[in-house]
CSV table of C-alpha atoms in Angstrom, one decimal:
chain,number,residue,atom,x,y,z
A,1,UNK,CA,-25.8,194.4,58.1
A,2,UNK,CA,-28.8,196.6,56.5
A,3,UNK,CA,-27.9,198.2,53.2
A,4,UNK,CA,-28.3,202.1,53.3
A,5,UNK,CA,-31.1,203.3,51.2
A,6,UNK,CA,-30.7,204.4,48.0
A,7,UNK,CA,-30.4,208.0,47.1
A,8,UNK,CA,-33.5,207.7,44.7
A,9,UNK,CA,-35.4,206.2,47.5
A,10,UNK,CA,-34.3,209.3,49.7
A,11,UNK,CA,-35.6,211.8,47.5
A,12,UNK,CA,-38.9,209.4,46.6
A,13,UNK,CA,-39.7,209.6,50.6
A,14,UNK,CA,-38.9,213.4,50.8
A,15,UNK,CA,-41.4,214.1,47.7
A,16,UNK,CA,-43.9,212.1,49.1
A,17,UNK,CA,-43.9,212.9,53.0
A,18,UNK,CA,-45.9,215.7,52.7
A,19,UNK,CA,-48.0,214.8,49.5
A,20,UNK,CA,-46.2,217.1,47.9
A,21,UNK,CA,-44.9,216.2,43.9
A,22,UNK,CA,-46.4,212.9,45.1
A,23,UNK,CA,-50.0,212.0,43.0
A,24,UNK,CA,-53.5,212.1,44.4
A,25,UNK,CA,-53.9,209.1,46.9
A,26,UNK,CA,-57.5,208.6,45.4
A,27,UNK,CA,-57.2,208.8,41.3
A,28,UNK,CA,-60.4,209.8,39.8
A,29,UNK,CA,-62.1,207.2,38.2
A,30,UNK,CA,-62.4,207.1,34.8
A,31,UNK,CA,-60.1,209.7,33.7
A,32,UNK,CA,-57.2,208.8,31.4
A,33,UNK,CA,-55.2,212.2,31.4
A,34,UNK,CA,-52.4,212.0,28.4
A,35,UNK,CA,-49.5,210.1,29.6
A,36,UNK,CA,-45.9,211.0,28.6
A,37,UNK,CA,-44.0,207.9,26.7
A,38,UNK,CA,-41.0,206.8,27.8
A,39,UNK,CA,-38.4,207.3,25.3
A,40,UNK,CA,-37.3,204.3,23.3
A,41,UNK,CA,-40.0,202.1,24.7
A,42,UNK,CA,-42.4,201.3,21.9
A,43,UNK,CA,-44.9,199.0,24.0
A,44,UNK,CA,-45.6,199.2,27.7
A,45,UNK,CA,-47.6,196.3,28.6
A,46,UNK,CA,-49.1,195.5,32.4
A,47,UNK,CA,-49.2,191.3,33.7
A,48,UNK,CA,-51.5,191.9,36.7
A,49,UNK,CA,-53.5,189.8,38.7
A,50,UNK,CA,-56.3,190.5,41.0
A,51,UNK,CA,-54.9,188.6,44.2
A,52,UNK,CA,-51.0,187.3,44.9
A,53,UNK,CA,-49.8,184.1,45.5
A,54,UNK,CA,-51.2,182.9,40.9
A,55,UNK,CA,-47.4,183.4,39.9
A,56,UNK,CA,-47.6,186.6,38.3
A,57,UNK,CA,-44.3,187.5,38.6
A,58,UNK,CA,-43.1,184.0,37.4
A,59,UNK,CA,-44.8,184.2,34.3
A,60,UNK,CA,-43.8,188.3,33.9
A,61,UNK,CA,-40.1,187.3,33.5
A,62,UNK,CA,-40.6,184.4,31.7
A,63,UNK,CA,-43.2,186.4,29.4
A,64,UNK,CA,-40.2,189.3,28.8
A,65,UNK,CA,-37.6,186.5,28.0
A,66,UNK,CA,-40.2,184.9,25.4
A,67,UNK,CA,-40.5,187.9,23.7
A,68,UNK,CA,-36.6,188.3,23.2
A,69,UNK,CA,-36.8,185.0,22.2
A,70,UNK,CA,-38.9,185.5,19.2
A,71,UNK,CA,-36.6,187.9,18.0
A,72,UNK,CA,-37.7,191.3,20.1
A,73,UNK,CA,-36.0,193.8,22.6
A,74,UNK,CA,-37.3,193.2,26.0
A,75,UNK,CA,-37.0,194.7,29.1
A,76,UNK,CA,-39.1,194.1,32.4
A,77,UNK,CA,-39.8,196.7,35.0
A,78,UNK,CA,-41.2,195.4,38.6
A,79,UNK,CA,-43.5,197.8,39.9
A,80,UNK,CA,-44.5,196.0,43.2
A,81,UNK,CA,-42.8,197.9,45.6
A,82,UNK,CA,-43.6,196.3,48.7
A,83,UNK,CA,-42.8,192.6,47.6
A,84,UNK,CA,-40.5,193.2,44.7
A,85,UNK,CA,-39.5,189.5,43.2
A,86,UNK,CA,-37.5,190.5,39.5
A,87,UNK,CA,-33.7,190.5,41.5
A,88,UNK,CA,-34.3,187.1,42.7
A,89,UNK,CA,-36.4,185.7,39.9
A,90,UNK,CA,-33.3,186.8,36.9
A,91,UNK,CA,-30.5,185.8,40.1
A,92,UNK,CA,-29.3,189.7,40.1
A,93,UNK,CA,-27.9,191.7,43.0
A,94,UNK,CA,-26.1,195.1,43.5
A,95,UNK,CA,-27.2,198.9,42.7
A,96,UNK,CA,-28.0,200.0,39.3
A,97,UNK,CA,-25.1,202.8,38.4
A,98,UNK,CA,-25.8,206.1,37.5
A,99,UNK,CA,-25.5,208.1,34.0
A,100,UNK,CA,-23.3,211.2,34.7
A,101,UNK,CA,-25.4,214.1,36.1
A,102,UNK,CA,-26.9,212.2,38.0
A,103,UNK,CA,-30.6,212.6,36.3
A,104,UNK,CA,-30.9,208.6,34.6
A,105,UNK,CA,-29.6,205.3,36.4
A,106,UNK,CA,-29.0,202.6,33.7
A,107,UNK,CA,-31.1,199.3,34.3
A,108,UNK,CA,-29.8,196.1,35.6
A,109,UNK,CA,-29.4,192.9,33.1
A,110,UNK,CA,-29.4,189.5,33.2
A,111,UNK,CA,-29.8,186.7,30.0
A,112,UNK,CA,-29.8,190.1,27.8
A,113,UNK,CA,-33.0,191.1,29.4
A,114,UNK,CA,-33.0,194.7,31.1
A,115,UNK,CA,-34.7,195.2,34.5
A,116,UNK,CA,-35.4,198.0,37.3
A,117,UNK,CA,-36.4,197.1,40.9
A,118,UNK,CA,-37.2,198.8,43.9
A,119,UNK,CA,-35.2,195.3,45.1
A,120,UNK,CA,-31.9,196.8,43.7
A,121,UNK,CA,-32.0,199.4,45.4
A,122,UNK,CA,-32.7,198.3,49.2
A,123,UNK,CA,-31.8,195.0,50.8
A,124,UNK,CA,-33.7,192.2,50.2
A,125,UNK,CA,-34.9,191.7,54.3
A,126,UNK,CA,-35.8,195.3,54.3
A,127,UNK,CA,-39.9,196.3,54.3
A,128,UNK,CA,-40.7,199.2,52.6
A,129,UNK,CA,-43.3,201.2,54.5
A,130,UNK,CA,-44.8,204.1,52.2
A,131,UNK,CA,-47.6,205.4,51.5
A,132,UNK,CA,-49.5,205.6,48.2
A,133,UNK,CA,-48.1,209.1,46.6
A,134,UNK,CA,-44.5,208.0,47.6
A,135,UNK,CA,-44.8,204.7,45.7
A,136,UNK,CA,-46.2,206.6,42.5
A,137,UNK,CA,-43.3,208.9,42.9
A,138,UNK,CA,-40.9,205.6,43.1
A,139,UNK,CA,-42.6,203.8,40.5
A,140,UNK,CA,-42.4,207.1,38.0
A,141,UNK,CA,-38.6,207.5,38.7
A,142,UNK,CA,-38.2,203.5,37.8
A,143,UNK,CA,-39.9,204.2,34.9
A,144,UNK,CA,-38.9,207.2,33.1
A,145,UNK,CA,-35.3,208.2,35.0
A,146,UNK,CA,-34.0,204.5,33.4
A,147,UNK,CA,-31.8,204.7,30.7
A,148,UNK,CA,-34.1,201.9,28.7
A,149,UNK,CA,-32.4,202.3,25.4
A,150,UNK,CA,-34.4,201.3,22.6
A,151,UNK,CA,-37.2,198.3,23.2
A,152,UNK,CA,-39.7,196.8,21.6
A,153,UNK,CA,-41.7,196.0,24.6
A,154,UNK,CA,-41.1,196.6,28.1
A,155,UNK,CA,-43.3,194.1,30.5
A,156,UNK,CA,-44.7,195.8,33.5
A,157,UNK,CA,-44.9,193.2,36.5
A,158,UNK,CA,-47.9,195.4,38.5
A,159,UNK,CA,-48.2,194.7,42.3
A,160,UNK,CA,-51.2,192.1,42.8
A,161,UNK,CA,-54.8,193.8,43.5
A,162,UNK,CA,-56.9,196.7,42.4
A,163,UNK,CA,-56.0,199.4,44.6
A,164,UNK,CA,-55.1,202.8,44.9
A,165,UNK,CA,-51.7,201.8,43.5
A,166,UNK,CA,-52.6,200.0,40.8
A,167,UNK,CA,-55.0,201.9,39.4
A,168,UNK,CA,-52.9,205.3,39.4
A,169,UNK,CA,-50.5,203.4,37.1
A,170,UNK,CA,-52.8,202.4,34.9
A,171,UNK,CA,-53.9,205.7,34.3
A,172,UNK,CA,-50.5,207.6,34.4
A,173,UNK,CA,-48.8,204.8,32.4
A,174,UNK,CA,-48.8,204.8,28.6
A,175,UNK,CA,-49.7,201.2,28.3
A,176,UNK,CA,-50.5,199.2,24.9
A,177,UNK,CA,-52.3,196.8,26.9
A,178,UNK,CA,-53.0,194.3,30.0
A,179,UNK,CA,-52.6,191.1,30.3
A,180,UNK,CA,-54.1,189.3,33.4
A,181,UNK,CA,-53.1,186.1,35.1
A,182,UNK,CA,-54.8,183.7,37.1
A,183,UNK,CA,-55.5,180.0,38.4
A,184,UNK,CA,-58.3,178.2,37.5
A,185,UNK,CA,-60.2,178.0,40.7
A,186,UNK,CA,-63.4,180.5,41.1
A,187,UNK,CA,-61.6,182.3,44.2
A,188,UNK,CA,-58.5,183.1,41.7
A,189,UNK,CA,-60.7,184.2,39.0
A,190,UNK,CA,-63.2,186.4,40.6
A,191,UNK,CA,-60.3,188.4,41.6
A,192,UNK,CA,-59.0,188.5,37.8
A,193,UNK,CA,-62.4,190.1,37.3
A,194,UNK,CA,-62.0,192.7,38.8
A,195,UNK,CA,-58.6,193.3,37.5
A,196,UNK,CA,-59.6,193.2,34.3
A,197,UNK,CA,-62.7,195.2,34.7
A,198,UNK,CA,-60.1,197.8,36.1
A,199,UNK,CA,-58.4,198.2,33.0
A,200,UNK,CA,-61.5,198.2,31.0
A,201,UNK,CA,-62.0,201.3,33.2
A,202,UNK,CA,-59.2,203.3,32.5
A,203,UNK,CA,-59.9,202.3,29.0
A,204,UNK,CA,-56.4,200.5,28.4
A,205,UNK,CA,-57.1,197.5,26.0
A,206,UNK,CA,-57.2,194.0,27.5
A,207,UNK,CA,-54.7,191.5,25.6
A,208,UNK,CA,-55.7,188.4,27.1
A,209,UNK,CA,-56.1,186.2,30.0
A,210,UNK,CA,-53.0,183.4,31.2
A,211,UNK,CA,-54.1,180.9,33.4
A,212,UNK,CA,-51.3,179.7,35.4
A,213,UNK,CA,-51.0,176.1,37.5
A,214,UNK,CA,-53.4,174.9,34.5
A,215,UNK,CA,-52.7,171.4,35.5
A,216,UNK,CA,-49.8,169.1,37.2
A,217,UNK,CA,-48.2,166.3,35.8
A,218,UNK,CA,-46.5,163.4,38.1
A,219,UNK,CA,-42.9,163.2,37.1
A,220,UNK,CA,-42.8,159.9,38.8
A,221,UNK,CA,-46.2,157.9,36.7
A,222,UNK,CA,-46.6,160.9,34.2
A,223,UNK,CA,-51.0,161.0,35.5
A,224,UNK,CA,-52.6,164.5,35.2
A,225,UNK,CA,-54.4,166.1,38.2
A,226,UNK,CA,-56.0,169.0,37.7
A,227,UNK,CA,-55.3,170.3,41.4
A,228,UNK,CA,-56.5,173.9,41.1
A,229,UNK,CA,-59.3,173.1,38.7
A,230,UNK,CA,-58.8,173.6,34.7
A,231,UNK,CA,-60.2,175.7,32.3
A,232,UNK,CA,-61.4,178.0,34.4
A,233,UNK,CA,-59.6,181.4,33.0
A,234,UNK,CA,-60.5,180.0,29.8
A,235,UNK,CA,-64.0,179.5,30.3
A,236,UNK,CA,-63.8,183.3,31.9
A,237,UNK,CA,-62.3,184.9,29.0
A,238,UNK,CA,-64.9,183.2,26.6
A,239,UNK,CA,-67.0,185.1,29.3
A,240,UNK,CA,-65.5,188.5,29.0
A,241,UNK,CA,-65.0,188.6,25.2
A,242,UNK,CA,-61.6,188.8,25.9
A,243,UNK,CA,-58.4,186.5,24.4
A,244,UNK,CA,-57.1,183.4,26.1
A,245,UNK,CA,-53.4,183.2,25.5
A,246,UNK,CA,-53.0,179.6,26.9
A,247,UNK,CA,-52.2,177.8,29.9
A,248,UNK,CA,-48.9,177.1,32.5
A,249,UNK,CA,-48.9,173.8,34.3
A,250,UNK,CA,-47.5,173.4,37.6
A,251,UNK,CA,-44.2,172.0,37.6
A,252,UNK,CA,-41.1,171.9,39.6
A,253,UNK,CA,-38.7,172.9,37.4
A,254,UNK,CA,-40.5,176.3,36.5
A,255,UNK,CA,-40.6,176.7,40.8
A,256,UNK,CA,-37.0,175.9,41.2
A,257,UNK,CA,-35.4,177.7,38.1
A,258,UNK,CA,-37.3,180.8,39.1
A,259,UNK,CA,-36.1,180.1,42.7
A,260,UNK,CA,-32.4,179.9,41.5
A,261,UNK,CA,-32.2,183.4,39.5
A,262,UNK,CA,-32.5,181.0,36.0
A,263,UNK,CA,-36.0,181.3,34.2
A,264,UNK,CA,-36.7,178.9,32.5
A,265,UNK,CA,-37.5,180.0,29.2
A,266,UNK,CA,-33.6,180.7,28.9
A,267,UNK,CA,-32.1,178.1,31.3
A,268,UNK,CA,-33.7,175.3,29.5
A,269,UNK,CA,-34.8,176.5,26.2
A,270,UNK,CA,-35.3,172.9,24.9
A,271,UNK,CA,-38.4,172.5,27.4
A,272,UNK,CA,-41.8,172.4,26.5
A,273,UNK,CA,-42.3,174.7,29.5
A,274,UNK,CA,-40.1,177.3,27.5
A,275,UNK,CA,-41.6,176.8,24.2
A,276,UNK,CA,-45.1,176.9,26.1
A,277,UNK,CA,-43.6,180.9,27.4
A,278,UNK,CA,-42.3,181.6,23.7
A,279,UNK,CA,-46.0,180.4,22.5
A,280,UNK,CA,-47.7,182.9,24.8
A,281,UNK,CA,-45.0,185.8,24.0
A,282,UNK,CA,-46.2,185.5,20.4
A,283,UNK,CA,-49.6,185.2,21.2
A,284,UNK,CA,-49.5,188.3,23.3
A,285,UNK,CA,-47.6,190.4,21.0
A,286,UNK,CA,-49.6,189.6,18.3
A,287,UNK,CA,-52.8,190.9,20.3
A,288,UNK,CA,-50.4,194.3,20.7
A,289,UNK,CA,-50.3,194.5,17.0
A,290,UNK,CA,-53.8,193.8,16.3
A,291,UNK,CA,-54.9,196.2,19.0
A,292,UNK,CA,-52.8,198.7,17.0
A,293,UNK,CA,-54.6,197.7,13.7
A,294,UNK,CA,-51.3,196.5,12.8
A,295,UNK,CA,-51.6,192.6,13.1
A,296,UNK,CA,-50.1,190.9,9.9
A,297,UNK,CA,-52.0,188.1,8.0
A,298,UNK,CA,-50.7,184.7,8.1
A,299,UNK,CA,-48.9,184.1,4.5
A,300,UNK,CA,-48.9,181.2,2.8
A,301,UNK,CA,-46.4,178.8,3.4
A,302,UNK,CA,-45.4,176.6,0.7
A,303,UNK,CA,-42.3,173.9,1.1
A,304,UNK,CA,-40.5,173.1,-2.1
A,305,UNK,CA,-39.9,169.6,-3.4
A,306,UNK,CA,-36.5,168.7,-1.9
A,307,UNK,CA,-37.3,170.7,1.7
A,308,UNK,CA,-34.3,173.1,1.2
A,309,UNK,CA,-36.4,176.2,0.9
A,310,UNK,CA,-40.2,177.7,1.9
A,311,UNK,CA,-42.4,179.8,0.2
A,312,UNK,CA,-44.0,182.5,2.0
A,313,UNK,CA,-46.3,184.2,0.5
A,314,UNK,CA,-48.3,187.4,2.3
A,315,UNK,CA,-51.8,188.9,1.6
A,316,UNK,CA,-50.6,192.4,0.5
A,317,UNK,CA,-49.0,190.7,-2.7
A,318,UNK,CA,-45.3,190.3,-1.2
A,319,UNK,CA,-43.5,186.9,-1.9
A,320,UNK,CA,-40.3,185.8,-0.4
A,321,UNK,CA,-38.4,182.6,-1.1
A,322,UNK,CA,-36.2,181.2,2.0
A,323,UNK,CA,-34.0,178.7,2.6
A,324,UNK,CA,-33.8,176.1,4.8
A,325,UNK,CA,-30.4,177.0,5.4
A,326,UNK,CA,-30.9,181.1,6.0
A,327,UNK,CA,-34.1,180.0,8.2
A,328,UNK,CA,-31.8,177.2,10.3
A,329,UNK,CA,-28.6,179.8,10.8
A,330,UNK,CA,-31.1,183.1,11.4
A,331,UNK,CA,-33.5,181.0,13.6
A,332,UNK,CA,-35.1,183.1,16.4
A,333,UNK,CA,-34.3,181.0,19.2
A,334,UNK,CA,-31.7,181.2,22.4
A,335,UNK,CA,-29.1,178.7,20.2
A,336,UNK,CA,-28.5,181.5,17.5
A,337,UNK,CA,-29.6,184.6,19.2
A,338,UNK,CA,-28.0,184.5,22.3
A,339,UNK,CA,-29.3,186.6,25.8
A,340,UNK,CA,-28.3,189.5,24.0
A,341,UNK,CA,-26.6,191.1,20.7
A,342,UNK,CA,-23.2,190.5,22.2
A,343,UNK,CA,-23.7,186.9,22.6
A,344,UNK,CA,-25.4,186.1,19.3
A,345,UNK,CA,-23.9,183.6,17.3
A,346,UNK,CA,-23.1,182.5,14.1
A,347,UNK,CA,-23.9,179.5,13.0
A,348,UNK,CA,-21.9,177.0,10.0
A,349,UNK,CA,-22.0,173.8,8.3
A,350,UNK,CA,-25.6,174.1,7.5
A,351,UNK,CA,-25.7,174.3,3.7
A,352,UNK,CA,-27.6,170.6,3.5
A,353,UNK,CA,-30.1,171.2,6.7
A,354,UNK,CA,-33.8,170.4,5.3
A,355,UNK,CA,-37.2,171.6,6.4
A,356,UNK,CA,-38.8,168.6,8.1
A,357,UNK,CA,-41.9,169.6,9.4
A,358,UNK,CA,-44.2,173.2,9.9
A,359,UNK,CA,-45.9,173.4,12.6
A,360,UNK,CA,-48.5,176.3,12.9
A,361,UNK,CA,-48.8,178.2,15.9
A,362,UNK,CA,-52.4,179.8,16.2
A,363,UNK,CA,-52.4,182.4,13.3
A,364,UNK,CA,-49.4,184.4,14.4
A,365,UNK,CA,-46.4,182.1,14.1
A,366,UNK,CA,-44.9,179.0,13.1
A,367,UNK,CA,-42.4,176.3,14.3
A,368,UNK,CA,-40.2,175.1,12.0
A,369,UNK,CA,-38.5,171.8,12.1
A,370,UNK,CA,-35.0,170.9,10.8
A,371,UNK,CA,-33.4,168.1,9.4
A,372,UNK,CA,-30.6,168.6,12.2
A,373,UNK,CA,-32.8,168.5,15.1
A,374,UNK,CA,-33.4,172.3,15.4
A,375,UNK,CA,-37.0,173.2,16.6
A,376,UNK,CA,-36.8,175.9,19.1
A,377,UNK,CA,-37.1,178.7,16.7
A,378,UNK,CA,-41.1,180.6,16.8
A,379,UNK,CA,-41.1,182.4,13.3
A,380,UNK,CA,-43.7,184.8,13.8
A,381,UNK,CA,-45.4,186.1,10.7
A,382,UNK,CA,-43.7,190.1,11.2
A,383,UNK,CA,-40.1,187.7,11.6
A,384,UNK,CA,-40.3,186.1,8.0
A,385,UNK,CA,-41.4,189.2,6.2
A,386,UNK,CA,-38.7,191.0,7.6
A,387,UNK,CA,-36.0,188.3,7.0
A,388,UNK,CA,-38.1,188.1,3.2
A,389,UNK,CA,-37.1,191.9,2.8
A,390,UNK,CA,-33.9,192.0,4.1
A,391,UNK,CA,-32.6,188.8,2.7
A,392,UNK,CA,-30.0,189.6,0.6
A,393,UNK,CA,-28.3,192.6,3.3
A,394,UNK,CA,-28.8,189.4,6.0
A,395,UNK,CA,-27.1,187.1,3.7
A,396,UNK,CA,-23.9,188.9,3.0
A,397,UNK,CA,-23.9,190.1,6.2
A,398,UNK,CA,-23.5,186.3,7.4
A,399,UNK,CA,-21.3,185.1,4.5
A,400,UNK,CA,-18.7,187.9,6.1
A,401,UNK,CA,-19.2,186.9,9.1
A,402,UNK,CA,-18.6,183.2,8.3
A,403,UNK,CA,-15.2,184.5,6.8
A,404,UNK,CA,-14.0,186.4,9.5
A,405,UNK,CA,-14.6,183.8,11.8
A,406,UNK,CA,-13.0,180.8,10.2
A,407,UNK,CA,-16.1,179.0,9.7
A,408,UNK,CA,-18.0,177.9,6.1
A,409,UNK,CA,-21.3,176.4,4.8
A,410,UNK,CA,-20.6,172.8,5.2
């Protein structure tokens, strides 16, 4: 049978049946009042689109799990109220619970990565039919009445258009930045235009364009058709003076993973459709720190002789000396890091791994090779220099853990 609302979506209907505690149904244009953080959350950053249907919300979850993969705290909050897609995209279903007092419910997880979701809290058949200040009202309890904990960047998957919706988020959210996806055709990206152009508005800084469904591949004679066109959000952003973070093809097993509750940036980490989402994550965040005047130089990189060890050299005079074996067992990928802190692991028998090959990644990252086969780690630039400064506390912290666990060097 139907599932009973949710008290929270009680009390979002009563505020906003009258327009009362709800927000204006037409935001002034323009204005960017002060917006109130939400505690713990260092980045807030919007994936919109202009128009559904370009796989926003697909590349949202996937974009939230690349950034835990490169070493961040994630978590992903889906505004779109009306079609909500995060329960079925991370395979989640139940109510979130709620802190005692009732003020805060505690977000819902899945592969380490937090969520909220009007579609936890109604049943998945059920249409939501609200206006415009009762949606606000929903979308401001989602956001601030979450017990987020401490992140490092919380993803924002914003309902599809430029309405009245969308646009009294982007003025009432504290957001670090946009970033807009779309699919190469013109009818996709005129739409993204005036997505972006929305932002530009409300003065919230644009991090970059994705185009999605870039190209398909046949799995069966492995011949490239450009279905939707290619190159087109590229050719935009070169347009707009804005970043292009790269492109997603269209391929099944992104559809069916996403389909089955198991993205697959974390179901198949191995994939060059997951390292392609880890690429973009560090391309993104990246923009975020450069929009913050924060963005860190690429060091020099310098492999020794023998491979065991890399030299990595920044532009503010610091020097750190790695080895292959600290860089293989602290890797930043799914293998050693796990979904979450609870499932990280610890990693032995890597005293002889060698470096075989870096790979550069734009000039925010690169991906290190290893004599054993390892590759899936992104070292981003901020990663090294904080394993360069906390190398010796890392170390012993792993040589104990090796102990306790019964495991050694090799």
């Amino acid at each position: 049978g139907r599932a009973p609302e949710s008290s929270r979506v009680q009390e979002a209907r009563a505020r906003g049946a009258g327009g009362g505690g709800g927000l204006a149904a037409t935001p002034q244009q323009g204005a960017k009042p002060a917006s109130p953080g939400v505690p713990g959350v260092k980045h807030l950053i919007a994936v919109a689109s202009g128009k559904g249907g370009v796989g926003k919300s697909t590349t949202a979850v996937n974009l939230a799990l690349g950034f835990q993969a490169i070493g961040l705290k994630a978590g992903i909050l889906d505004a779109d109220i009306y079609g909500p897609s995060q329960p079925r995209l991370l395979g989640i279903s139940g109510k979130p619970s709620v802190l005692p007092g009732g003020k805060k419910m505690l977000p819902m997880e899945a592969w380490g990565l937090k969520s909220m979701s009007m579609g936890y809290m109604v049943d998945e058949g059920t249409p939501i039919i609200w206006r415009g200040p009762m949606v606000t009202q929903a979308l401001n309890q989602m956001l601030r009445e979450v017990a987020w904990g401490e992140l490092d960047v919380l993803v924002i998957d914003m309902p599809p258009g430029t309405g009245d919706v969308q646009l009294t988020m982007a003025q009432q959210v504290p957001l670090s930045g946009a970033v807009i996806v779309s699919t190469p055709q013109d009818l996709a990206l005129i739409d993204a235009r005036k997505g972006l152009n929305m932002f530009r508005k409300v003065d919230i800084p644009l991090l970059g364009i994705i185009e999605n469904m870039s190209y398909f591949v046949c799995p069966s004679c492995g011949a490239r058709s450009d279905i939707f066109g290619h190159g087109g959000a590229e050719d935009e952003a070169k347009k707009l003076g804005v970043p292009f973070l790269g492109g997603i093809p269209l391929h099944m097993d992104i559809r069916a993973k996403s389909d089955s509750g198991q993205p697959v940036t974390v179901s198949d980490p191995t994939s060059p459709h997951a390292e392609i989402y880890r690429r973009l994550a560090a391309r993104t965040w990246a923009e975020i720190e450069s929009v913050e005047g924060r963005r860190t130089e690429p060091p020099k990189l310098t492999l020794s002789a023998d491979a065991a060890s890399l030299g990595v050299a920044f532009a503010g005079g610091e020097n750190y000396n790695l080895s292959a074996e600290m860089l293989r067992v602290m890797s930043p990928s799914a293998e050693v890091q796990g979904h979450s802190p609870e499932e990280r692991q610890t990693i032995g028998g890597k005293r002889k791994v060698l470096i075989t090959s870096l790979d550069p990644v734009g000039n925010y990252a690169v991906k290190i090779v290893f004599s054993d086969g390892h590759s899936t780690g992104l070292f981003t630039w901020p990663y090294l220099e904080q394993l360069g400064r906390e190398k010796d506390a890392r170390w012993s912290a792993y040589e104990a853990e090796l102990k306790q666990k019964g495991l050694n060097r090799g």
